[in-house]
GROMACS .gro file of C-alpha atoms in nm:
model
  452
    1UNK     CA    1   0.000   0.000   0.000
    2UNK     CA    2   0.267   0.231   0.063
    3UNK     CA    3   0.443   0.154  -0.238
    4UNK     CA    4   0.122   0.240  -0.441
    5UNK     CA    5   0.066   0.605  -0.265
    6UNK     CA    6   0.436   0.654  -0.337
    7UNK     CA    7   0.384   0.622  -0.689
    8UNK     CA    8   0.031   0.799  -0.714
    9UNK     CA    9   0.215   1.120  -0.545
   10UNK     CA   10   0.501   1.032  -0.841
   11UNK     CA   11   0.257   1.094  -1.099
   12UNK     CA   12   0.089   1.402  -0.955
   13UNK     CA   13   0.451   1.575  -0.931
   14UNK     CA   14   0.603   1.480  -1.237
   15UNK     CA   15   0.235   1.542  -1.497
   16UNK     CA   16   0.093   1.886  -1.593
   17UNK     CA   17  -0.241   1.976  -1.413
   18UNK     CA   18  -0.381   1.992  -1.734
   19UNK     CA   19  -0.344   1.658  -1.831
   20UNK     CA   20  -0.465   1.517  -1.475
   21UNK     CA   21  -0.775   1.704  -1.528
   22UNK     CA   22  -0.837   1.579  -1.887
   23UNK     CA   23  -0.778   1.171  -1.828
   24UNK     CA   24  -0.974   1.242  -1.493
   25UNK     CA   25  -1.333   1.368  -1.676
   26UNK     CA   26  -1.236   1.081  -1.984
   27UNK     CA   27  -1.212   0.885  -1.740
   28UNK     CA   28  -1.556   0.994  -1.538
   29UNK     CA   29  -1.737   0.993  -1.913
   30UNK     CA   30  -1.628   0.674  -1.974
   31UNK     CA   31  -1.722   0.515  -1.703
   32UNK     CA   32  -2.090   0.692  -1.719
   33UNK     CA   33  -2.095   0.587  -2.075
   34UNK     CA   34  -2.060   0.222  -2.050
   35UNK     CA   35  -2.294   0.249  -1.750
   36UNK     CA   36  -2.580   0.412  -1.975
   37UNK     CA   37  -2.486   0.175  -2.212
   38UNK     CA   38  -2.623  -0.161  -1.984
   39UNK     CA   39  -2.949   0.024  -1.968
   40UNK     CA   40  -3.022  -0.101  -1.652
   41UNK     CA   41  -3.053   0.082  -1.280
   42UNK     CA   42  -2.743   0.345  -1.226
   43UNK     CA   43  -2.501   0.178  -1.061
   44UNK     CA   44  -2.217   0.284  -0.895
   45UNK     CA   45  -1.866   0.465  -1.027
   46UNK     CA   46  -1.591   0.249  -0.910
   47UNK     CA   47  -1.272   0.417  -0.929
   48UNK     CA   48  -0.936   0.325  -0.931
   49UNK     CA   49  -0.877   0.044  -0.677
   50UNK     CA   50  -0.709  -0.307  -0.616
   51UNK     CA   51  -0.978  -0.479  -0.862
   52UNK     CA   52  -0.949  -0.229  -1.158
   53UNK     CA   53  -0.681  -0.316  -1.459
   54UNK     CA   54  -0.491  -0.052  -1.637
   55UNK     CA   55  -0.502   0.035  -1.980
   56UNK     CA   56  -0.271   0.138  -2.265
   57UNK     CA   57  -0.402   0.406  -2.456
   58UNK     CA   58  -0.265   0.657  -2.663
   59UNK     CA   59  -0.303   1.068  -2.772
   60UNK     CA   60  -0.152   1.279  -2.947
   61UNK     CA   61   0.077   1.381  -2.661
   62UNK     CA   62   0.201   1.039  -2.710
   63UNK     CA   63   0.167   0.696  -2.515
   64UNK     CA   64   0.083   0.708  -2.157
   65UNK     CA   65  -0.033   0.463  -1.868
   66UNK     CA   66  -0.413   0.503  -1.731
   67UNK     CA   67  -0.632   0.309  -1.524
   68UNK     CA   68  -1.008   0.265  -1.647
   69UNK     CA   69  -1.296   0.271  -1.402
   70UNK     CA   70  -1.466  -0.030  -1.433
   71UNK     CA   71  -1.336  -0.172  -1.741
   72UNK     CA   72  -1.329  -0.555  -1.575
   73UNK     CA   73  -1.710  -0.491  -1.415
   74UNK     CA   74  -1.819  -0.423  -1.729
   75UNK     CA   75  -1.701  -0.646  -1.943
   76UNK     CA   76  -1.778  -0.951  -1.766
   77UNK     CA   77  -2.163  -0.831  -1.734
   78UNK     CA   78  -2.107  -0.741  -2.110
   79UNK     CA   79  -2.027  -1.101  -2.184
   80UNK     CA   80  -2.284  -1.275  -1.960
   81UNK     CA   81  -2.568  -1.073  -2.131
   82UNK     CA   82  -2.407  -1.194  -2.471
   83UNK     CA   83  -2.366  -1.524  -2.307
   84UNK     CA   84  -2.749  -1.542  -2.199
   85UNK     CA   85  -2.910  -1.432  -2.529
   86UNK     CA   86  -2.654  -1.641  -2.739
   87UNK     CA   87  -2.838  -1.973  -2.533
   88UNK     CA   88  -3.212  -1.834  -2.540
   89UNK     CA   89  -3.189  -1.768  -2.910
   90UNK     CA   90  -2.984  -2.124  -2.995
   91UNK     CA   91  -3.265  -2.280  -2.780
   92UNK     CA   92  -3.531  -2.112  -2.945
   93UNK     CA   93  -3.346  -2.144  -3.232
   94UNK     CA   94  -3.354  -2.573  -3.185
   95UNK     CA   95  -3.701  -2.538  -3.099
   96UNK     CA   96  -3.815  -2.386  -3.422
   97UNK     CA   97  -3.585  -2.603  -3.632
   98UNK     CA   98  -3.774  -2.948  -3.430
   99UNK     CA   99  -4.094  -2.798  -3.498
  100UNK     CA  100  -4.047  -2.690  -3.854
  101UNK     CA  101  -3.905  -3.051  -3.955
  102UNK     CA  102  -4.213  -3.213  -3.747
  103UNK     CA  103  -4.442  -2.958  -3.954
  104UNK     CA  104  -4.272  -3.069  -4.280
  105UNK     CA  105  -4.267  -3.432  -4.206
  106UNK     CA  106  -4.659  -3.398  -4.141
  107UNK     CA  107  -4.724  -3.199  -4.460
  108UNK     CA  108  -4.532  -3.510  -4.640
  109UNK     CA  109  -4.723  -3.739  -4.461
  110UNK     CA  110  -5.070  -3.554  -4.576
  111UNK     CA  111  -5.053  -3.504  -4.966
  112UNK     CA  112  -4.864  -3.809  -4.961
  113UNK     CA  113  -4.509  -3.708  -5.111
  114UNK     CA  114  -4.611  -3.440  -5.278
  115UNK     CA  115  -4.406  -3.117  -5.322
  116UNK     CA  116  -4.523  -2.755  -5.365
  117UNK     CA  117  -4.425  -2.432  -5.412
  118UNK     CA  118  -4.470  -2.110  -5.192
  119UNK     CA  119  -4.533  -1.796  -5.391
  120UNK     CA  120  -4.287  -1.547  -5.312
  121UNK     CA  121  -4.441  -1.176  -5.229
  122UNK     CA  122  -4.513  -0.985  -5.570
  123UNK     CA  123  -4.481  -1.307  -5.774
  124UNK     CA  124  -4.734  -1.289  -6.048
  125UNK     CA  125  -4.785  -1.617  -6.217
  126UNK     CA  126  -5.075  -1.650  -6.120
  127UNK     CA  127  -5.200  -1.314  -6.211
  128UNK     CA  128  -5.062  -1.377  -6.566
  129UNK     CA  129  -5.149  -1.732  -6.564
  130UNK     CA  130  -5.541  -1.693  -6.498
  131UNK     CA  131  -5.533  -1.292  -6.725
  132UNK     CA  132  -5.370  -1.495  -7.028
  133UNK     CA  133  -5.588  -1.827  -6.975
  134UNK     CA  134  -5.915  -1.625  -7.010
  135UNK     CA  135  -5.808  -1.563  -7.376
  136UNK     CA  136  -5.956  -1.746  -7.620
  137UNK     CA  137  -5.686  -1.692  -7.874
  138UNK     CA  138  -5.450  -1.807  -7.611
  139UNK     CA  139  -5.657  -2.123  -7.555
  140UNK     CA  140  -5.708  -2.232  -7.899
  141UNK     CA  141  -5.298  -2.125  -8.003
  142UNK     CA  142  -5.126  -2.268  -7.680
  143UNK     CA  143  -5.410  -2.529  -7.582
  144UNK     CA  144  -5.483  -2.410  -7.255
  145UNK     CA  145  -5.774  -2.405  -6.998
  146UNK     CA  146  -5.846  -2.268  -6.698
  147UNK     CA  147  -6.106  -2.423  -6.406
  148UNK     CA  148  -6.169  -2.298  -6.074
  149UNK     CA  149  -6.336  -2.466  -5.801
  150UNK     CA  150  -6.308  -2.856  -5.654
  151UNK     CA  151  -6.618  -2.997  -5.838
  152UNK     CA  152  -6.509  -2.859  -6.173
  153UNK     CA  153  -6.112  -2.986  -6.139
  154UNK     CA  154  -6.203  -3.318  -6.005
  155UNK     CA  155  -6.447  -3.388  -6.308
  156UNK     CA  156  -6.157  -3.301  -6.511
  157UNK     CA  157  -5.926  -3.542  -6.326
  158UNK     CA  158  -6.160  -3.804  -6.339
  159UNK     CA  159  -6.223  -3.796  -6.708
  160UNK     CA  160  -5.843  -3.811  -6.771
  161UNK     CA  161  -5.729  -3.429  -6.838
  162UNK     CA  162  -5.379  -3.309  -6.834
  163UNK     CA  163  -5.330  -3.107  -6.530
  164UNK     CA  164  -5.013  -2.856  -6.550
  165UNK     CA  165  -5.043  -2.570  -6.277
  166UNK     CA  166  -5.216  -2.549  -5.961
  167UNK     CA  167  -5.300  -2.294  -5.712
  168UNK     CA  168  -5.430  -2.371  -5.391
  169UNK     CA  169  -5.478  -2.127  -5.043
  170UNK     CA  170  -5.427  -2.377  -4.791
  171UNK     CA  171  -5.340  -2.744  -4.766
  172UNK     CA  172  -5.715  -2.872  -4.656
  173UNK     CA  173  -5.805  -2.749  -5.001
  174UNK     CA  174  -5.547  -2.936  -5.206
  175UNK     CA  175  -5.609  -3.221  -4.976
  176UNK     CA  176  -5.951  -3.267  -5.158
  177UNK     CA  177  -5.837  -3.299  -5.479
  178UNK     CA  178  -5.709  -3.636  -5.564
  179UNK     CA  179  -5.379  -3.652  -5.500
  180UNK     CA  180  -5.250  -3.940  -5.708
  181UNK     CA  181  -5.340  -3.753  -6.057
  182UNK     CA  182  -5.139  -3.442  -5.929
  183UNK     CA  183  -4.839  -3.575  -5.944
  184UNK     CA  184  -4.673  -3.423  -6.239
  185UNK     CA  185  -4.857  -3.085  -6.222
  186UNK     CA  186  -4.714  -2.780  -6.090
  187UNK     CA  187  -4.856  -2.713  -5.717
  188UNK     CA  188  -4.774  -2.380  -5.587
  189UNK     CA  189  -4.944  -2.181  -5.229
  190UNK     CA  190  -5.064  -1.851  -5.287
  191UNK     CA  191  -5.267  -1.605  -5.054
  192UNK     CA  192  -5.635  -1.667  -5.069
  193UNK     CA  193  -5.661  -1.308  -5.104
  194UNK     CA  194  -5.465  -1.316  -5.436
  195UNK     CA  195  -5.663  -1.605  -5.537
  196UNK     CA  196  -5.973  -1.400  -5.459
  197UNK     CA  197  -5.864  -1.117  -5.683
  198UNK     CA  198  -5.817  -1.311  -5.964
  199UNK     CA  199  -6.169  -1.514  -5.935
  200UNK     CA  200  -6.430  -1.488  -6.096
  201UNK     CA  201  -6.634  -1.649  -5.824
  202UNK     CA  202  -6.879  -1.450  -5.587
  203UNK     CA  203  -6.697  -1.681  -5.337
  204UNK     CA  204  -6.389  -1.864  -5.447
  205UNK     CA  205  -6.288  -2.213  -5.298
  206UNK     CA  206  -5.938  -2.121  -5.270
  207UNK     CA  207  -5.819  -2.379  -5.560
  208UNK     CA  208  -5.791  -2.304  -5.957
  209UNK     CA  209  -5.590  -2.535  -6.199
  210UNK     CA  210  -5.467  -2.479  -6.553
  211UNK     CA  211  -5.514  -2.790  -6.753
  212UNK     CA  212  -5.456  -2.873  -7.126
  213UNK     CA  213  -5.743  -2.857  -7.359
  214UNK     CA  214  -5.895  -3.153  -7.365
  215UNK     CA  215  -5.954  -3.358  -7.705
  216UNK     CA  216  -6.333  -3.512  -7.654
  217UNK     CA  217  -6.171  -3.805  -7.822
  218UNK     CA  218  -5.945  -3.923  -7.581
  219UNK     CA  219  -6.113  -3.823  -7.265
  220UNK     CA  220  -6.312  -4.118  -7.043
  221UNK     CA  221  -6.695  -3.996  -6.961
  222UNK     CA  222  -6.851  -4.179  -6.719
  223UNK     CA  223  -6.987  -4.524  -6.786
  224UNK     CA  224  -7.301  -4.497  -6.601
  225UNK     CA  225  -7.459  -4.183  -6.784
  226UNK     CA  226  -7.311  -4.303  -7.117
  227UNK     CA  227  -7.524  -4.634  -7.071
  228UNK     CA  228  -7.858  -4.432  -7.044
  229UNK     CA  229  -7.783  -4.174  -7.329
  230UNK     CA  230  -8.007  -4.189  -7.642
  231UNK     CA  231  -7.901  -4.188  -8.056
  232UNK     CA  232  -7.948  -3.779  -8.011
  233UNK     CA  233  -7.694  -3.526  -8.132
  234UNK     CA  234  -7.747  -3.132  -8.027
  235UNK     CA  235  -7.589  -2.931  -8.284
  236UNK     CA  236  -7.549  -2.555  -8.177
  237UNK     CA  237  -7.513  -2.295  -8.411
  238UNK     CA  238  -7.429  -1.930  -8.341
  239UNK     CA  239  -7.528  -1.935  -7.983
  240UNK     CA  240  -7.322  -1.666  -7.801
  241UNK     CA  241  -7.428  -1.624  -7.506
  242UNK     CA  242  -7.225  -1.813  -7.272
  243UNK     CA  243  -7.508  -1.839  -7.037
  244UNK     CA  244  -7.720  -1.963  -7.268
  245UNK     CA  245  -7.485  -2.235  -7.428
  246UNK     CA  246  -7.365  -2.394  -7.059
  247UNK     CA  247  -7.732  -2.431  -6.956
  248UNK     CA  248  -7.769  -2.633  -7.335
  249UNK     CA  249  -7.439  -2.838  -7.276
  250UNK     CA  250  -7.604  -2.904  -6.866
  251UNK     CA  251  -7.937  -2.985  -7.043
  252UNK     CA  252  -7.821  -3.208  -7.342
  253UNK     CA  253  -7.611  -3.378  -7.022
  254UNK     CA  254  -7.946  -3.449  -6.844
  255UNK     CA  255  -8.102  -3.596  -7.145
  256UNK     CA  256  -7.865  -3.844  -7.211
  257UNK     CA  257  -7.741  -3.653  -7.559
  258UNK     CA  258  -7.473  -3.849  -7.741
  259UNK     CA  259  -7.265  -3.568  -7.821
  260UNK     CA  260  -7.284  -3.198  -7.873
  261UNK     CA  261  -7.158  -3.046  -8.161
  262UNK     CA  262  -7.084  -2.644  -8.187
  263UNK     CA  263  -7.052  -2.439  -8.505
  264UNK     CA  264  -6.768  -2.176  -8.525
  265UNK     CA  265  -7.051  -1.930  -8.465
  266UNK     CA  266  -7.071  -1.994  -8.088
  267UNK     CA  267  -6.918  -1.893  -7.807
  268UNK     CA  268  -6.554  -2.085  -7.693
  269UNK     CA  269  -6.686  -2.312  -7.491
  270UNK     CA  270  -6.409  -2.305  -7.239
  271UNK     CA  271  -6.544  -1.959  -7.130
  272UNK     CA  272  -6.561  -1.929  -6.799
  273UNK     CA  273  -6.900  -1.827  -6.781
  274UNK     CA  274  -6.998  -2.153  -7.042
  275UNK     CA  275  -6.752  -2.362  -6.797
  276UNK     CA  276  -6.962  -2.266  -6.450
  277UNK     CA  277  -7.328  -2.288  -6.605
  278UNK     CA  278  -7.272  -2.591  -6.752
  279UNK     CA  279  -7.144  -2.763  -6.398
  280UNK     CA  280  -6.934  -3.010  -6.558
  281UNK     CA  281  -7.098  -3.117  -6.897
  282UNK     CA  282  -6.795  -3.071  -7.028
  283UNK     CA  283  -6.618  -3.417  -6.873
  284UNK     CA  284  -6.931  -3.581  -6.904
  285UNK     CA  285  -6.985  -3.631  -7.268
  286UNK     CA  286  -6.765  -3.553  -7.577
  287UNK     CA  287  -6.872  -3.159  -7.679
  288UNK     CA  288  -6.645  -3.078  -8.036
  289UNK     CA  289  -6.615  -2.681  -8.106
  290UNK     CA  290  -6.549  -2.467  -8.377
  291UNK     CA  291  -6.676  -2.728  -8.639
  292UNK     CA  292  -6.748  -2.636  -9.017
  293UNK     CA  293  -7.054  -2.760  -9.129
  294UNK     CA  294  -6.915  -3.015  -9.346
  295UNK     CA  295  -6.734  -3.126  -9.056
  296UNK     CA  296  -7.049  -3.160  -8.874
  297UNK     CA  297  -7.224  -3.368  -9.099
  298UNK     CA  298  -6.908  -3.611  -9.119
  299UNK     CA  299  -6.942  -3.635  -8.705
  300UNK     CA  300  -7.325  -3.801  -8.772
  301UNK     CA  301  -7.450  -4.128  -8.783
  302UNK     CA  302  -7.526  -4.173  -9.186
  303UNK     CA  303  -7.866  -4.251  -9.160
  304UNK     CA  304  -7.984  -3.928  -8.912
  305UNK     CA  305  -8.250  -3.712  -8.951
  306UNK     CA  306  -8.200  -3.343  -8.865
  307UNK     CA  307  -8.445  -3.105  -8.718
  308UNK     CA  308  -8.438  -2.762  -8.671
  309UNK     CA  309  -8.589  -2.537  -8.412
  310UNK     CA  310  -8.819  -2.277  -8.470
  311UNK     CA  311  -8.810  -1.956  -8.264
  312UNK     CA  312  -9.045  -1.709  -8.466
  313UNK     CA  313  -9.303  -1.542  -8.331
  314UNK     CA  314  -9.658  -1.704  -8.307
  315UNK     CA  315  -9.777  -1.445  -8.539
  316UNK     CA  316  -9.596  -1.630  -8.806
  317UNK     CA  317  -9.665  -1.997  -8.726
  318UNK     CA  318 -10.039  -1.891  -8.759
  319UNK     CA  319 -10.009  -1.840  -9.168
  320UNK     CA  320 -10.301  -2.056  -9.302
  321UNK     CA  321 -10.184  -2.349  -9.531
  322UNK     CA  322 -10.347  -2.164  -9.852
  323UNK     CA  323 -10.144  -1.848  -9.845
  324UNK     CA  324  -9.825  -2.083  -9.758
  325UNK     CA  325  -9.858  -2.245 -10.056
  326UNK     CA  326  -9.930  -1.976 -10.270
  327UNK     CA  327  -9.584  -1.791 -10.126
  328UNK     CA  328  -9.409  -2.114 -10.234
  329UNK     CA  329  -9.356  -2.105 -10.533
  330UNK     CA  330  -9.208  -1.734 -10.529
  331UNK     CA  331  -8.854  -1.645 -10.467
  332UNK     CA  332  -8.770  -1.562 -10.132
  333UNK     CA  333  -8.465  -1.499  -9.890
  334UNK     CA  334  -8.335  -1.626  -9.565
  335UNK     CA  335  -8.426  -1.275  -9.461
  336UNK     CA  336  -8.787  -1.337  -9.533
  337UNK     CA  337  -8.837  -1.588  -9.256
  338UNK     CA  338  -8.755  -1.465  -8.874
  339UNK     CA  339  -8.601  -1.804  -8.786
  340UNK     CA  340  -8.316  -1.788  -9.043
  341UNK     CA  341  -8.018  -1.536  -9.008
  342UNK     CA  342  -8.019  -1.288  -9.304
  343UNK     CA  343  -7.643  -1.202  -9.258
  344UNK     CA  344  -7.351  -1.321  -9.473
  345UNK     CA  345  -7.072  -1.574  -9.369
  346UNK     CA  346  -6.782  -1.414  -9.486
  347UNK     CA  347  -6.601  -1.762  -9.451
  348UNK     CA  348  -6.871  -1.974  -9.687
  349UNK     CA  349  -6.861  -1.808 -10.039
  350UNK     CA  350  -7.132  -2.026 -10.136
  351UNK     CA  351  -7.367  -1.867  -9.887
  352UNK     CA  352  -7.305  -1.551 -10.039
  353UNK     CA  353  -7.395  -1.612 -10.385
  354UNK     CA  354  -7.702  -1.817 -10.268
  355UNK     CA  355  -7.792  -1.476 -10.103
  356UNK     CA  356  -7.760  -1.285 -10.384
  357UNK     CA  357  -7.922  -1.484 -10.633
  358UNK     CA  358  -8.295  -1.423 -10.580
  359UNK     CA  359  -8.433  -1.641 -10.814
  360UNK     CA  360  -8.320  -1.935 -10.656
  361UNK     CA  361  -8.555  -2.050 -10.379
  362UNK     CA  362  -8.537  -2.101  -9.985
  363UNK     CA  363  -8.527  -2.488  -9.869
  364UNK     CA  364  -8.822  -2.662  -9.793
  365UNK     CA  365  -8.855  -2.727  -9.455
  366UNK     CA  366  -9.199  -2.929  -9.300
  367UNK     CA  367  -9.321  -2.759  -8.945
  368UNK     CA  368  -9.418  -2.976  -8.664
  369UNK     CA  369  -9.543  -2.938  -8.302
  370UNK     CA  370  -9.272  -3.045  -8.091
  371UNK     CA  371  -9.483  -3.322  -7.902
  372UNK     CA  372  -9.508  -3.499  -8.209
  373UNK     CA  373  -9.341  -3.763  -8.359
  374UNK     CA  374  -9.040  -3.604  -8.510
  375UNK     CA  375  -8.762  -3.843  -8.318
  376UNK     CA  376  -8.807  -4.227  -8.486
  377UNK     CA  377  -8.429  -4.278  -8.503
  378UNK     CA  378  -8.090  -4.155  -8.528
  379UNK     CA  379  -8.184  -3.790  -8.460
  380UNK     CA  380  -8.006  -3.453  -8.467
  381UNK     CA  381  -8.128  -3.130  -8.328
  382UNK     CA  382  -8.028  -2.782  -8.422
  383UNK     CA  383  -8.090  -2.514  -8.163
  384UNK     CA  384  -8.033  -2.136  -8.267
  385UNK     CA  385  -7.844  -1.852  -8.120
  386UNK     CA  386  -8.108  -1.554  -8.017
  387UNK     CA  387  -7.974  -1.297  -8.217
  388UNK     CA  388  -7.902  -1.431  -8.526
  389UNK     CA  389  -8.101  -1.759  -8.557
  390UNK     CA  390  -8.034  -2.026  -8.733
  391UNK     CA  391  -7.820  -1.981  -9.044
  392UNK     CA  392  -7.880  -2.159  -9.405
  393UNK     CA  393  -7.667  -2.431  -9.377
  394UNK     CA  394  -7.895  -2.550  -9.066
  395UNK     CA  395  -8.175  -2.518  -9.241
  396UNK     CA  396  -8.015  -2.701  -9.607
  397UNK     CA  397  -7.907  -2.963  -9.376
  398UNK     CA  398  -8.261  -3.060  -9.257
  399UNK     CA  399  -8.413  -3.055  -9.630
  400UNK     CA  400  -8.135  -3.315  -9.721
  401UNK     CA  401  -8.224  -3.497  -9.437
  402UNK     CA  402  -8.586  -3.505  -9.474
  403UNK     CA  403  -8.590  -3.348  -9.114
  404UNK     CA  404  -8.865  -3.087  -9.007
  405UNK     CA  405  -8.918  -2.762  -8.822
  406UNK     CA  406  -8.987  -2.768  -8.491
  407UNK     CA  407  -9.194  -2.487  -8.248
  408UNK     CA  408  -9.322  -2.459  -7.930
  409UNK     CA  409  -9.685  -2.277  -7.875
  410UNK     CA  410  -9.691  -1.972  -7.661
  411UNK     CA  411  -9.920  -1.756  -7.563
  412UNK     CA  412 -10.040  -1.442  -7.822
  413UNK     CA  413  -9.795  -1.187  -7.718
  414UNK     CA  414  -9.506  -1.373  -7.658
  415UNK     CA  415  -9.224  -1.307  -7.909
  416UNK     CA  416  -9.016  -1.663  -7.809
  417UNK     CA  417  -8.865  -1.842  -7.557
  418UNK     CA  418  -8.488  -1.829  -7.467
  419UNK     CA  419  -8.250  -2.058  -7.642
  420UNK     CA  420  -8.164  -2.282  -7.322
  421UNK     CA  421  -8.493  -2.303  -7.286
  422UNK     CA  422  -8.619  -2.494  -7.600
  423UNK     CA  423  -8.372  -2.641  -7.633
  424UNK     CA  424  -8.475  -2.863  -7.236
  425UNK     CA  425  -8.815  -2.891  -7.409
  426UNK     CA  426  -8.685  -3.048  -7.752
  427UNK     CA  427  -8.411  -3.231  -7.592
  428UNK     CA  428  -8.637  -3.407  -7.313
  429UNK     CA  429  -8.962  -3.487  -7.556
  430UNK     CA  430  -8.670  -3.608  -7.796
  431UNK     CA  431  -8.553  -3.856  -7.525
  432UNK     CA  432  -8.884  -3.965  -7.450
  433UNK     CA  433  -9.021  -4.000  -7.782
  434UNK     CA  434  -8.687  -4.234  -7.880
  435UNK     CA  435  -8.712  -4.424  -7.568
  436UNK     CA  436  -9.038  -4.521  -7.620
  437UNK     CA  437  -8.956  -4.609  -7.953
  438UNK     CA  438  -8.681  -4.833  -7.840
  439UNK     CA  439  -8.907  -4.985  -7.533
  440UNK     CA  440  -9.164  -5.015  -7.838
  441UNK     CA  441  -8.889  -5.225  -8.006
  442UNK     CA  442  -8.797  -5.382  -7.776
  443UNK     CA  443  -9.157  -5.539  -7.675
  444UNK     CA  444  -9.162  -5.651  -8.044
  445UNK     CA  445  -8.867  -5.840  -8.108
  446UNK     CA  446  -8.944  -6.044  -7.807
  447UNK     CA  447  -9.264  -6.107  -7.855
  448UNK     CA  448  -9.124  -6.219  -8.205
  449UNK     CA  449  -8.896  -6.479  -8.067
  450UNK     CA  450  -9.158  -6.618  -7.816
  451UNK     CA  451  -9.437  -6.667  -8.067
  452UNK     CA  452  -9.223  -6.687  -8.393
   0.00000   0.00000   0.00000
């Protein structure tokens, strides 16, 4: 101890005051800085004693010997605060690792193998997926689809389409999808409020898929329906309404149609709107679009008889037979009659110049009720868009055919009824006039083989 004082008093003889005064308030700040710096309770200034360890530092007067307050106090409660978070954050840290590979090994477990991508924020492939899908260019050049909702993708599964992208909100929802026919499509997680943007659903399910277009060829419908359908082929030309033309394709579903064939008149029928009125028609029996009308007549049986439906007024179903004679034998027009469109097909020259010339004369078409007798075989049924009606070929088709016009009675007033809607009627008194033919039949050749 005296040896210490004896160097202390040393110090103070030999150093300017000046200096003494400037190490002792560095000295004093430094010490209240590291204290503020713990930001805990004030505690108190140690200074210079037995426990404290001296420093080299240097100025610009040059290198001298000082002693700082509290350098060893703080740095050991400086390292067992660095100590104490370094082993809560490596045991959260463990935690969080355990959980995560328990969460991932579940996830496994639950869409059995399957992999899938999380959507990164901003990523917009599914904004440009489901904006360029709604195309129809895009879905007739690159042979895409788009369908939204678990009902709709899972009668697409079923009847063997080609999925190739699919966005899902949550894992419940991919969960009821089967699994097993996902396995080489693209499965990514997006937001269910991005998915909700991009709907076109009042209130989406949280799943959409982009599949390849289908070829009605090669897809499987299901056996049960295809046992009860009927020799009936609905033949749609120039409906555009895709309201109207999903509630035909659900109908001609319901009555057990063979197949449905569309004119390049109509409406895509991978519209969306077509897609969610007709509530899966479209993976329940084959439906071939955009056809020519030559291409449509190669598509029917041989021996079919085509109809066509009537949706005049009843003002002009009421002509008396007389006057309908007489008017006959004069030249007329498609534009002349209010179920056959007056206006040109660019695309069929010869529909032109049979426009033009007027002394050749409109095809001869028979009119029927439609709860007559009109289906006694392999039948085909023309329904006509709303606007436009039914164009020439339709109606050229039937004369060659020996097929007849078809109408449904209203009431006086009533100009006609909507497309979807006679087309039910025709389709369902079709079905049950050819059933009972075939029950008819039926009765006969077994009655022939028990009293031959």
């Amino acid at each position: 101890m005296a040896a210490f004082m004896r160097r202390m008093l040393w110090h103070l003889l030999t150093a300017e005051r000046s200096n003494i005064l400037k190490k002792g308030n560095d000295c004093i700040v430094d010490s209240k800085r590291y204290v503020r710096a713990l930001k805990r309770r004030p505690v108190k200034v140690l200074y210079p004693d037995s426990e404290t360890t001296s420093k080299q530092r240097s100025d610009k007067i040059g290198n001298k010997q000082s002693q700082t307050v509290g350098s060893t106090v703080n740095a050991n409660l400086k390292n067992e605060t660095t100590d104490s978070v370094f082993s809560m954050s490596w045991s959260a840290r463990n935690g969080n690792a355990s959980s995560t590979s328990e969460h991932t090994t579940n996830l496994k477990d639950q869409l059995g193998g399957l992999k899938f991508e999380r959507a990164f924020p901003g990523d917009k492939r599914l904004a440009r997926v489901v904006s360029v899908a709604r195309s129809r260019t895009f879905r007739e050049h690159q042979g895409k689809i788009l369908l939204e909702g678990r009902r709709l993708i899972c009668d697409a599964l079923a009847a063997g389409a080609n999925p190739q992208m699919v966005f899902f909100s949550s894992v419940d929802r991919l969960c009821e999808l089967p699994l097993d026919k996902l396995k080489r499509a693209t499965l990514v997680k997006v937001k269910f409020e991005d998915i909700k943007i991009w709907s076109d659903l009042v209130a989406p399910q949280g799943v959409i898929a982009i599949f390849s277009r289908p070829d009605p060829s090669r897809l499987t419908f299901p056996q049960d329906q295809r046992g009860h359908s009927v020799p009936l082929s609905l033949i749609c030309d120039n409906v555009r309404d895709p309201g109207n033309l999903g509630t035909i394709l659900r109908c001609a579903v319901a009555a057990g149609c063979n197949n449905v064939l569309l004119t390049k008149g109509c409406v895509d029928a991978w519209e969306p709107k077509v897609l969610r009125a007709a509530m899966g028609a479209h993976f329940r029996l084959p439906i071939f679009p955009s056809l020519d009308w030559d291409d449509i007549q190669n598509q029917l049986p041989k021996s079919v008889t085509v109809h066509v439906a009537d949706n005049c007024s009843g003002s002009e179903r009421e002509v008396p037979e007389d006057v309908e004679a007489n008017q006959s034998n004069k030249p007329s027009k498609p534009g002349d009659y209010g179920w056959v469109s007056s206006s040109p097909n660019r695309k069929d020259m010869h529909y032109e110049e049979y426009q033009s010339d007027s002394e050749l004369s409109f095809p001869r078409v028979e009119t029927k009720l439609y709860h007559e007798g009109w289906a006694q075989g392999n039948t085909g049924l023309v329904i006509g868009g709303e606007t436009h009606g039914l164009s020439l070929e339709a109606v050229q088709l039937a004369e060659r055919t020996a097929g007849q016009r078809l109408f449904i009675p209203v009431v006086p007033g009533v100009d006609s009824l909507n497309s979807a809607m006679a087309a039910s009627i025709l389709l369902f008194e079709g079905r049950r006039q050819l059933l009972n033919l075939m029950e008819t039949s039926g009765r006969k050749a077994q009655s022939k083989v028990q009293f031959p």
